[in-house]
PDB file of C-alpha atoms and ligand atoms in Angstrom:
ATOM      1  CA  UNK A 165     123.056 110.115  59.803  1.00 94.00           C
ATOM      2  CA  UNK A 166     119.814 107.642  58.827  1.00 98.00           C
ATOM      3  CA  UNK A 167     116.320 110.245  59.007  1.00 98.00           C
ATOM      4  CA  UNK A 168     114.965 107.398  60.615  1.00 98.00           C
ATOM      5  CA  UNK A 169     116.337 104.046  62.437  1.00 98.00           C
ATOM      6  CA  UNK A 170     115.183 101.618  64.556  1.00 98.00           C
ATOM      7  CA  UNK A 171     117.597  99.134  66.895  1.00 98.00           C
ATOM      8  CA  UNK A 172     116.679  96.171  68.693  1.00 98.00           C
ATOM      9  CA  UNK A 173     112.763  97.552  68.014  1.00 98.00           C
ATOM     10  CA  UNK A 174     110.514  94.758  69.420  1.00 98.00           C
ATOM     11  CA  UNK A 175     107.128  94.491  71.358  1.00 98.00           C
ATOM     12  CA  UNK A 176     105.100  91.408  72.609  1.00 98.00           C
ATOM     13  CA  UNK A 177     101.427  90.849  72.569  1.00 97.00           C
ATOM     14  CA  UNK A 178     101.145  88.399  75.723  1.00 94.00           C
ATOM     15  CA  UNK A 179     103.435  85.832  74.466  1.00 92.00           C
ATOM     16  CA  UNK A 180     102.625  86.838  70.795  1.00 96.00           C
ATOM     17  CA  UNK A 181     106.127  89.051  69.627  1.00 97.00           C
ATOM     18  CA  UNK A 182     104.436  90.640  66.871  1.00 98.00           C
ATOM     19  CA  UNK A 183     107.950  92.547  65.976  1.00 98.00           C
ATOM     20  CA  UNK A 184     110.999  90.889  67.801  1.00 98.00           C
ATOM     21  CA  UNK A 185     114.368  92.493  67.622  1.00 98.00           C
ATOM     22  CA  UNK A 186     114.367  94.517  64.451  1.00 98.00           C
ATOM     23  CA  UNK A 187     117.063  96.879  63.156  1.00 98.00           C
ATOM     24  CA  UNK A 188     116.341  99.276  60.427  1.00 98.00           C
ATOM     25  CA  UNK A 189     116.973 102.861  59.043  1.00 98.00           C
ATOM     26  CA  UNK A 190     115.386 104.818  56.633  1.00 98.00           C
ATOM     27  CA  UNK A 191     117.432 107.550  54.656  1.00 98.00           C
ATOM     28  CA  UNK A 192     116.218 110.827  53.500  1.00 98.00           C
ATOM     29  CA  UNK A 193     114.765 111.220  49.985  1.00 98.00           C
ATOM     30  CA  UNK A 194     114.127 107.043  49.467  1.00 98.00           C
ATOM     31  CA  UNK A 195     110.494 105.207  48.819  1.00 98.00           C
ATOM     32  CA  UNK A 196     111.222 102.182  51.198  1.00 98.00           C
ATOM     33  CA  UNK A 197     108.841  99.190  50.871  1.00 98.00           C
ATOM     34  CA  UNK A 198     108.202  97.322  53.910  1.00 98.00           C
ATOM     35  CA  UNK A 199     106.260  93.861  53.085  1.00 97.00           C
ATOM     36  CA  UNK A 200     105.543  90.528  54.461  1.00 96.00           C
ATOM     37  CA  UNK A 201     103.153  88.238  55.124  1.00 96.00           C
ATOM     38  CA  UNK A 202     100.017  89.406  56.769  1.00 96.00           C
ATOM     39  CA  UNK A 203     100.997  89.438  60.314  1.00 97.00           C
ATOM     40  CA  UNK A 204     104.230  89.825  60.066  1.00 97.00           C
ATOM     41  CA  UNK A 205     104.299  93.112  62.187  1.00 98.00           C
ATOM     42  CA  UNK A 206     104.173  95.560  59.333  1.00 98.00           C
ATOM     43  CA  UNK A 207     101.385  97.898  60.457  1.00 98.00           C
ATOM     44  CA  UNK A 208     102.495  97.347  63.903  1.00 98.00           C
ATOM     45  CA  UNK A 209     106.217  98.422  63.356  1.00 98.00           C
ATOM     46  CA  UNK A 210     104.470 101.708  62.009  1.00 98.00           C
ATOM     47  CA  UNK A 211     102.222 101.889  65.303  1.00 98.00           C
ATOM     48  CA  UNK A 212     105.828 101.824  66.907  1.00 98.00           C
ATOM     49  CA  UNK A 213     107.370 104.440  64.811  1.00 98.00           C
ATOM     50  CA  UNK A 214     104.464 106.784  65.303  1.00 97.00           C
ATOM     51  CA  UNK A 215     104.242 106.352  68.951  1.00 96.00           C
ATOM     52  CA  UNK A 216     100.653 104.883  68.738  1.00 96.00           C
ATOM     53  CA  UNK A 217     102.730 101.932  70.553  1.00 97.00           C
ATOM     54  CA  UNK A 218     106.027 101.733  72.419  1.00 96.00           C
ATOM     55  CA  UNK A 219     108.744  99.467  71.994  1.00 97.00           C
ATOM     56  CA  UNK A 220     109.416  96.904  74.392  1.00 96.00           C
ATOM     57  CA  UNK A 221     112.468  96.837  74.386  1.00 97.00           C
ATOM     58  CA  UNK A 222     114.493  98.710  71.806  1.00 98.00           C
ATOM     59  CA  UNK A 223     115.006 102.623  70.525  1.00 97.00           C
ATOM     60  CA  UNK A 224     113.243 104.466  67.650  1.00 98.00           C
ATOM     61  CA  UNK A 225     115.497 107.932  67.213  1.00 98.00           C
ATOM     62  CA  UNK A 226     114.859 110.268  64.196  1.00 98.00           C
ATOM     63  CA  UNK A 227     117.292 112.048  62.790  1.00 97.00           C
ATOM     64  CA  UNK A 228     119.925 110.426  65.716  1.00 97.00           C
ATOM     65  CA  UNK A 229     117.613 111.946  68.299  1.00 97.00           C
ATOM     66  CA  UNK A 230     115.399 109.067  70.579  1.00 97.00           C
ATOM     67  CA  UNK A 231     111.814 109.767  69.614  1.00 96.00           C
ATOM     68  CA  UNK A 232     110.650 106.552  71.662  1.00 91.00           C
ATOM     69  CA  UNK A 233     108.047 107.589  74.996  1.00 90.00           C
ATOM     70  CA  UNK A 234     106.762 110.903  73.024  1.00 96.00           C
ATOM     71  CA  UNK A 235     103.280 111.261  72.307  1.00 96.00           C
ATOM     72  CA  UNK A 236     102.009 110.628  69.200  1.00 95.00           C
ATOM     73  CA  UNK A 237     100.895 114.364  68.176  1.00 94.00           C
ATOM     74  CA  UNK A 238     104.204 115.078  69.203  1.00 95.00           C
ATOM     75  CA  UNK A 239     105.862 112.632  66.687  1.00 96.00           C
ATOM     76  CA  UNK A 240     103.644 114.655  64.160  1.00 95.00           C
ATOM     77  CA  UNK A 241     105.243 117.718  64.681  1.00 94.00           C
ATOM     78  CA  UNK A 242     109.044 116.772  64.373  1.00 96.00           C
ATOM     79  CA  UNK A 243     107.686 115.240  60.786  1.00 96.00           C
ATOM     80  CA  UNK A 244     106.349 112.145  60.811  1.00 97.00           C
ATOM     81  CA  UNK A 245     102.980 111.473  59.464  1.00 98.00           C
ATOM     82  CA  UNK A 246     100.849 108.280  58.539  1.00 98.00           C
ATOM     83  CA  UNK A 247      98.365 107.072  56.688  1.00 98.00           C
ATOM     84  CA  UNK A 248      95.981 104.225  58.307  1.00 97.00           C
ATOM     85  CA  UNK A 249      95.407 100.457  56.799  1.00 96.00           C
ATOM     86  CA  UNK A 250      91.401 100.588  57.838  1.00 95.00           C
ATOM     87  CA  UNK A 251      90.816 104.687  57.060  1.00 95.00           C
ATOM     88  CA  UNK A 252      90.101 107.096  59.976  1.00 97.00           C
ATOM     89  CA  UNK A 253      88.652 109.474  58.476  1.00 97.00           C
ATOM     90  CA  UNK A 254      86.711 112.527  59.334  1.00 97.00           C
ATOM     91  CA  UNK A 255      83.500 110.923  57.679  1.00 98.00           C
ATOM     92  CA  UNK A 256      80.553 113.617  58.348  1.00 98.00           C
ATOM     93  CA  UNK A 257      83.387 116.275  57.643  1.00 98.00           C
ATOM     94  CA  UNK A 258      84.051 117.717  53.973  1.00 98.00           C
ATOM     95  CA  UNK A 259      86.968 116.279  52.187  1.00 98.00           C
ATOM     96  CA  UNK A 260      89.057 119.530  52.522  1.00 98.00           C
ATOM     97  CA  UNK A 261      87.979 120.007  55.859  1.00 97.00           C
ATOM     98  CA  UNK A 262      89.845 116.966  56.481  1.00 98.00           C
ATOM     99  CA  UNK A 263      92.882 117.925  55.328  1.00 98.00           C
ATOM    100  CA  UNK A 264      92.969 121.378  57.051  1.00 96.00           C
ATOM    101  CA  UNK A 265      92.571 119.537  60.281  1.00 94.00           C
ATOM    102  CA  UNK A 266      96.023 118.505  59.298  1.00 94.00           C
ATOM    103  CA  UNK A 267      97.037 121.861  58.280  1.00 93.00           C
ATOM    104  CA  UNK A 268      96.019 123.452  61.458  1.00 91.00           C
ATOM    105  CA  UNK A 269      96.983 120.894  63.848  1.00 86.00           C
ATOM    106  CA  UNK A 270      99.829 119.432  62.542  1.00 83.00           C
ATOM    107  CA  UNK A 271     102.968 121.022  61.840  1.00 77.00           C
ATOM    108  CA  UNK A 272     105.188 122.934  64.978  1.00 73.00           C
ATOM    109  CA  UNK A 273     104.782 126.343  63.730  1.00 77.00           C
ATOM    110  CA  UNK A 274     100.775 126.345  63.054  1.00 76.00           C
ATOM    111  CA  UNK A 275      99.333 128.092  60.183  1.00 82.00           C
ATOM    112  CA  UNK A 276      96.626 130.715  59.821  1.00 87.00           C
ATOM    113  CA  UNK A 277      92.904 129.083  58.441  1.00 90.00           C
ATOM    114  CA  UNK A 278      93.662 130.978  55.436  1.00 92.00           C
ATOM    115  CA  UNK A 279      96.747 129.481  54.435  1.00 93.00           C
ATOM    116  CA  UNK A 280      95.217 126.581  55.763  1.00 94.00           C
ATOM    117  CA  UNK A 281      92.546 126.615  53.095  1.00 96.00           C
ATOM    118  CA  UNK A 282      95.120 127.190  50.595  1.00 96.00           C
ATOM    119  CA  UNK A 283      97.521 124.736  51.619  1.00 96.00           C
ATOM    120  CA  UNK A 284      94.479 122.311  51.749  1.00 97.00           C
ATOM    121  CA  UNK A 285      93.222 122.862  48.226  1.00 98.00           C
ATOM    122  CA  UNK A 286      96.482 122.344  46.728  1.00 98.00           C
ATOM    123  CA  UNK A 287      96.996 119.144  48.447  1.00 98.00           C
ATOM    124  CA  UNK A 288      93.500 118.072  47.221  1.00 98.00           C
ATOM    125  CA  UNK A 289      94.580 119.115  43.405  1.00 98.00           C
ATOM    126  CA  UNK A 290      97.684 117.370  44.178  1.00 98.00           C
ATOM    127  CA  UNK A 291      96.317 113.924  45.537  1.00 98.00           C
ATOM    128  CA  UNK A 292      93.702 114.528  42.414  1.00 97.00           C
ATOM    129  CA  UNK A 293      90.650 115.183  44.790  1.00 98.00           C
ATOM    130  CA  UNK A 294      89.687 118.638  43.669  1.00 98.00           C
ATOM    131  CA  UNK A 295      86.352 117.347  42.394  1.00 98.00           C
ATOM    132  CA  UNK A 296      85.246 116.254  45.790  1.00 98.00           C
ATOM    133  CA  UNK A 297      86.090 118.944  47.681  1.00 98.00           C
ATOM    134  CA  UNK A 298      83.246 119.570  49.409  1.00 98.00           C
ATOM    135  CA  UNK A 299      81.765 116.241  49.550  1.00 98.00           C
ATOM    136  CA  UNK A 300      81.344 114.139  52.808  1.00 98.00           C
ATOM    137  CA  UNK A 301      84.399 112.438  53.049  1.00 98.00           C
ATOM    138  CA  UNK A 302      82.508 109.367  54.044  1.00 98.00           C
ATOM    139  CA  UNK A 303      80.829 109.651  50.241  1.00 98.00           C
ATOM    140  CA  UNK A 304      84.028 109.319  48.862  1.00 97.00           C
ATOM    141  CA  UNK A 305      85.414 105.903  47.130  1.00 94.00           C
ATOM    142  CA  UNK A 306      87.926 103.821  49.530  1.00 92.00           C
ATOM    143  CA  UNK A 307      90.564 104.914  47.149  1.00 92.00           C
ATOM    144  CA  UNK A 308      89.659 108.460  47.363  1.00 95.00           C
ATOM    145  CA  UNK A 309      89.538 108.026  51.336  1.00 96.00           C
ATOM    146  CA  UNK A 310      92.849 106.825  51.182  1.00 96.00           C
ATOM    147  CA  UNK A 311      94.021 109.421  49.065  1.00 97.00           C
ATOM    148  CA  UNK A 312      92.487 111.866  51.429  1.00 98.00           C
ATOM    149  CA  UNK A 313      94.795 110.839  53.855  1.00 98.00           C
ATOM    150  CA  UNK A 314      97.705 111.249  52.137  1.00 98.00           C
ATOM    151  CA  UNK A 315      96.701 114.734  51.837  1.00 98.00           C
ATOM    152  CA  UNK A 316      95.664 114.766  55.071  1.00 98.00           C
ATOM    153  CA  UNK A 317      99.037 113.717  56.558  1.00 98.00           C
ATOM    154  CA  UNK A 318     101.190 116.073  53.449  1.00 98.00           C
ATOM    155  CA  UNK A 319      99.398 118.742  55.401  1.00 96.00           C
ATOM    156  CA  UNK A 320     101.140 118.346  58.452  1.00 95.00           C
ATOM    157  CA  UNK A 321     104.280 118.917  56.763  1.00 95.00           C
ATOM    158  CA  UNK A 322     106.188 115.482  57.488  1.00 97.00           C
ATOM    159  CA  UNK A 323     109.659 114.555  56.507  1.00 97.00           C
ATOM    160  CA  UNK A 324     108.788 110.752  56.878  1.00 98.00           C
ATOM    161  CA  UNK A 325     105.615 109.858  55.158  1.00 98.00           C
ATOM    162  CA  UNK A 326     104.354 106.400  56.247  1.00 98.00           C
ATOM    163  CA  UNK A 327     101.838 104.423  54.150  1.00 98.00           C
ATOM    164  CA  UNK A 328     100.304 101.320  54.556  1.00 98.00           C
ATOM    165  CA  UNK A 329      98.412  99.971  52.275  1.00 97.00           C
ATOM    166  CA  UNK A 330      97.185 102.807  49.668  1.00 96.00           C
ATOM    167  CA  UNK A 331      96.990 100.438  46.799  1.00 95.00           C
ATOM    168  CA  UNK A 332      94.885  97.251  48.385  1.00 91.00           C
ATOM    169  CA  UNK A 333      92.135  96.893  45.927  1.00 88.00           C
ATOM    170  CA  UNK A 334      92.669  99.460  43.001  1.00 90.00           C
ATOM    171  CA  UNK A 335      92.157  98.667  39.347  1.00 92.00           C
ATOM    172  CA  UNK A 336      95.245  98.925  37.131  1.00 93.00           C
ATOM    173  CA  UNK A 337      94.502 102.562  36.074  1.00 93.00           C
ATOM    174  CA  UNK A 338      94.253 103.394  39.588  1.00 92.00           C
ATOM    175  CA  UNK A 339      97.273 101.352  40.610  1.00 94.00           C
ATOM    176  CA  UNK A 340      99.241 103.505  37.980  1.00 95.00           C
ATOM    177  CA  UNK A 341      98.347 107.041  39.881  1.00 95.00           C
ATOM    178  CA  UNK A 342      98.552 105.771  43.043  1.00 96.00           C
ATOM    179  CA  UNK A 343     102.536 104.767  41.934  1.00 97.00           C
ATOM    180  CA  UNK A 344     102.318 108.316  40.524  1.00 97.00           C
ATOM    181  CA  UNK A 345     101.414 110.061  43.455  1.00 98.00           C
ATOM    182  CA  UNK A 346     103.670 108.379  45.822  1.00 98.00           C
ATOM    183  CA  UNK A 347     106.560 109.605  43.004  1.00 98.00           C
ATOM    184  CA  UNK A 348     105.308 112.483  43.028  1.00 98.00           C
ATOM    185  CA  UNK A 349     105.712 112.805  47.091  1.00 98.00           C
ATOM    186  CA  UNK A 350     108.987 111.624  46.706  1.00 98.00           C
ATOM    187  CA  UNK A 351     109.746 114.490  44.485  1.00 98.00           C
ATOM    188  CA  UNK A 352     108.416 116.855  46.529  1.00 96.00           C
ATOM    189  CA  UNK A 353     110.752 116.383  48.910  1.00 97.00           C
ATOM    190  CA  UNK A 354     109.409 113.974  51.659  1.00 98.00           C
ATOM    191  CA  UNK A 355     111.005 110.327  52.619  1.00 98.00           C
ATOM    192  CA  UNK A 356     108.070 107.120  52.278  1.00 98.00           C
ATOM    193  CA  UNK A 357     107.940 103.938  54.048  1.00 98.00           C
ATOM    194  CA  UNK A 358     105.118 102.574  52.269  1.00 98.00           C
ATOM    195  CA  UNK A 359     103.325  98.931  53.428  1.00 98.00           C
ATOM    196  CA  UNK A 360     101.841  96.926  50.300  1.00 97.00           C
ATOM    197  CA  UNK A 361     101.086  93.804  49.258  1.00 94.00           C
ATOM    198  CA  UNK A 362     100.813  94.561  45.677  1.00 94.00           C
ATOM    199  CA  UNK A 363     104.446  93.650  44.087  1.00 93.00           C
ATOM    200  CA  UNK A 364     103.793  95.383  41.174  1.00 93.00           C
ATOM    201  CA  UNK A 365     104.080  98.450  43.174  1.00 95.00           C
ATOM    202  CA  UNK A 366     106.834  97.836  45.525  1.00 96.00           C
ATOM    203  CA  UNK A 367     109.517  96.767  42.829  1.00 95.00           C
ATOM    204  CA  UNK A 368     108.224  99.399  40.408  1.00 95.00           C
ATOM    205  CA  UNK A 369     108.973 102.372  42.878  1.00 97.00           C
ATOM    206  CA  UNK A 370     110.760 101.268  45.993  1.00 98.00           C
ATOM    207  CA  UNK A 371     114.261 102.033  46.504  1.00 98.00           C
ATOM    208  CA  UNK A 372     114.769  99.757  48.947  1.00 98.00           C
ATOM    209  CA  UNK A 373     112.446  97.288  50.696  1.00 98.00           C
ATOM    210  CA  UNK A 374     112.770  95.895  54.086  1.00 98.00           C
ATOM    211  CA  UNK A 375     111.089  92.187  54.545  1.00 97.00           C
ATOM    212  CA  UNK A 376     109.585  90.818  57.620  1.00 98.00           C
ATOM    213  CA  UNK A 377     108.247  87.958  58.879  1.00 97.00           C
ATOM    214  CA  UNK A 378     106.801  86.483  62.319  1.00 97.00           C
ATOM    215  CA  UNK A 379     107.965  89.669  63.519  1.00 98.00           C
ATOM    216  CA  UNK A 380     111.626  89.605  62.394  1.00 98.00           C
ATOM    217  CA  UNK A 381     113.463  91.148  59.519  1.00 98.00           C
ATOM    218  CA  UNK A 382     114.097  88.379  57.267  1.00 97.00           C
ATOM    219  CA  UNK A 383     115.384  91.125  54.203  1.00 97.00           C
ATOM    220  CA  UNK A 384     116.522  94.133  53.066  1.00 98.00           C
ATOM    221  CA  UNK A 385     118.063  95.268  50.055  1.00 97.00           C
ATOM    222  CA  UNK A 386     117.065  96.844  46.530  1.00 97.00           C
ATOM    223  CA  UNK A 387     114.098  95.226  44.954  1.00 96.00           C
ATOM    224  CA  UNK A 388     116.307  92.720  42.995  1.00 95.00           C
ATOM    225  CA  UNK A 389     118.480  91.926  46.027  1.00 96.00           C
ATOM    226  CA  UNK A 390     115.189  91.267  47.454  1.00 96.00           C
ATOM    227  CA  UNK A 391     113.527  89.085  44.317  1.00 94.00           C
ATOM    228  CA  UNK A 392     116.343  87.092  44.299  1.00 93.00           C
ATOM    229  CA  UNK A 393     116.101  85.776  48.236  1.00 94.00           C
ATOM    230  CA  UNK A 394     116.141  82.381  48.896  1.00 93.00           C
ATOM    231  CA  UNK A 395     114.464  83.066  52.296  1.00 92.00           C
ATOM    232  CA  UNK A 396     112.090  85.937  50.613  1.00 92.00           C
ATOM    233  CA  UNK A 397     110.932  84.060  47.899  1.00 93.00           C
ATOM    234  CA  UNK A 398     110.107  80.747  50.254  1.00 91.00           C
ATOM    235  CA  UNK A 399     108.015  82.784  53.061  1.00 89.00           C
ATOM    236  CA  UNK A 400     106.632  85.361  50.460  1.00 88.00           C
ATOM    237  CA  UNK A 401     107.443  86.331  47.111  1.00 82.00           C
ATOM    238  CA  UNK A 402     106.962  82.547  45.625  1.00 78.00           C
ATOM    239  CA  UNK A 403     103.329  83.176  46.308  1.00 56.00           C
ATOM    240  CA  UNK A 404     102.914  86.680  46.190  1.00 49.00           C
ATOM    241  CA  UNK A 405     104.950  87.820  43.613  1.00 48.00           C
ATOM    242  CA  UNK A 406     101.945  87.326  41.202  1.00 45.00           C
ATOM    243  CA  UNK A 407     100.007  89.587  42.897  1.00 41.00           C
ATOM    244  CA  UNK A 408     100.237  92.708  41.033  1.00 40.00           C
ATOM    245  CA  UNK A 409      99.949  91.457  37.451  1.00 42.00           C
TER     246      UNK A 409
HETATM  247  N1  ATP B  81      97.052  95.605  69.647  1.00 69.66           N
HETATM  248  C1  ATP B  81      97.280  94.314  69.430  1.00 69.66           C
HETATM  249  N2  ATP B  81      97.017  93.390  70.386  1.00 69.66           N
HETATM  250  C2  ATP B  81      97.281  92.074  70.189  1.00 69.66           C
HETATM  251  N3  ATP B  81      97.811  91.568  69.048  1.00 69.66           N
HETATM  252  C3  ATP B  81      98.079  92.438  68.073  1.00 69.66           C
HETATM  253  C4  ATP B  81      97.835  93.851  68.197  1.00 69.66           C
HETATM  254  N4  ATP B  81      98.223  94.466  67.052  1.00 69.66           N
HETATM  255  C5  ATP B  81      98.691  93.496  66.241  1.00 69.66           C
HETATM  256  N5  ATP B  81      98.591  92.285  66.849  1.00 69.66           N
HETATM  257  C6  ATP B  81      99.056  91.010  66.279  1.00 69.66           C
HETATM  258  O1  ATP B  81     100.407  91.221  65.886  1.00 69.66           O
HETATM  259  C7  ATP B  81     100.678  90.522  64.666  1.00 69.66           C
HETATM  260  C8  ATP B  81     101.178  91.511  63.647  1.00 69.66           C
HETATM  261  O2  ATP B  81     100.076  92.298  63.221  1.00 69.66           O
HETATM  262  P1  ATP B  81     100.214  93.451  62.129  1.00 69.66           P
HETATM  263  O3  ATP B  81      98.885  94.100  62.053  1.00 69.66           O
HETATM  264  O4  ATP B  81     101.360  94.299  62.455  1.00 69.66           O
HETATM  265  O5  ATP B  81     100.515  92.622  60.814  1.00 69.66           O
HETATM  266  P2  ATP B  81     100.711  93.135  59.324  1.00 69.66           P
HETATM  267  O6  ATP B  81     102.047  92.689  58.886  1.00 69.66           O
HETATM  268  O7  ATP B  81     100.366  94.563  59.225  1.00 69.66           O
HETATM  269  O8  ATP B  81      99.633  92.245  58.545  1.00 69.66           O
HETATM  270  P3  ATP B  81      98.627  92.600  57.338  1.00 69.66           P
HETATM  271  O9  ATP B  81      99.423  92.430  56.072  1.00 69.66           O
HETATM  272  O10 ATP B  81      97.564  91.558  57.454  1.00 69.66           O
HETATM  273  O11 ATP B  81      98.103  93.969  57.551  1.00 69.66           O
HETATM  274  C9  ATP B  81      99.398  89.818  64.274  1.00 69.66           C
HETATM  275  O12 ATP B  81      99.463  88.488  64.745  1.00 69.66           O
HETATM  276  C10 ATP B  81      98.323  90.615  65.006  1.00 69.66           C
HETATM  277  O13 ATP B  81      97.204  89.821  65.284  1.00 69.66           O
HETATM  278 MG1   MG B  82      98.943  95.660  58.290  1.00 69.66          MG
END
């Protein structure tokens, strides 16, 4: 059984179908890229998995169970979390404060604010943001922001971790951790759909990447399969493929 699949997954935006009929599954333990063009339906396909939006038609069901009409929080706690493209972020709030939030409201079988506060600090050594702990979180770099999510959403224990977009805009050194840390995830235990436009990234770590396009699902196969189509290459990878060198 697939952790995660989709069939028939589609919704319209007035007469705009931003994702149209789109099968897919996700297994446990793989780092699945989803890409595309911008506005292909990328983000929004995650805003349908995690119940921020509801297919119209089609079925979302997690591990063979039909997750579709639940309520977001309650997506959370059978182990789904997200990171956001544009960060929502606790701004005024310490760093670590963020991430308890996650701790504490999060998972199904809540913990105390102690373990909380533990959990929290090790996720903040493990994303690399021990150093700004305590600071604002709206003082932090973007990239630290984003990595504050991560830990934010590790904290509410997911099986499914879904990313989109934690490498726009880093420098190579960054780029390198930031591949790192979504390894290191991976290791750990937890399953990543991860949204990027940085190719560098996707073929380096993916083991599988779904394509879309317009809304439908134009590929999906291992990052060669995917290099090497005709159709991938001529609505995205002939221009983009650049992009992360
Ligand atoms: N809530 C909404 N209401 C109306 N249109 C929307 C809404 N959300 C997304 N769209 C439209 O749906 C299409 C898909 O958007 P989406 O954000 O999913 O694209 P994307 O693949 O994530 O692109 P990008 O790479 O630029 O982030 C776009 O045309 C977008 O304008
Ligand atoms: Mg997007």
């Amino acid at each position: 059984m697939h952790l995660l699949e989709g069939k028939g997954v589609s919704i319209h935006f007035g007469g705009l179908a931003a994702v149209s009929d789109v099968d897919f599954y996700v297994d446990e333990g793989e780092i699945v890229g989803l890409i595309g063009p911008n506005g292909a339906g990328k983000t929004t396909l995650f805003n349908l998995i995690s119940a921020a939006l509801e297919p119209k038609p089609g079925e979302i069901l997690l591990k063979g169970k039909r997750i579709n009409g639940l309520k977001p929080y309650q997506i959370c706690r059978l182990g789904i979390a997200r990171t956001f493209q544009t960060v929502k972020i606790f701004g005024s709030l310490p760093a670590i404060e963020n991430v308890r939030i996650g701790s504490l409201f999060g998972p199904l079988n809540r913990l105390s604010t102690m373990e909380a506060t533990k959990e929290a600090i090790e996720l903040l050594e493990f994303v690399g943001l021990s150093d700004v702990a305590s600071a604002p979180a709206k003082d932090l770099t973007l990239s630290s922001q984003k990595r504050l999510e991560v830990a934010r959403a590790l904290a509410t224990r997911p099986a499914l971790l879904l990313l989109d977009e934690i490498m726009a805009g880093l420098n190579q050194t960054e780029l390198l951790e930031a591949m790192e840390l979504v390894k290191k995830i991976q290791k750990r235990g937890v399953t990543v759909v991860m949204i990027e436009h940085v190719m560098k990234a996707i073929m380096g770590i993916c083991d599988r990447i779904i394509v879309l396009h317009h809304g439908k699902k134009i590929g999906d196969g291992t990052p060669q399969e995917v290099a090497n189509s005709k159709t991938v290459i001529e609505v995205y990878l002939g221009e983009a493929s650049d992009a992360g060198d």
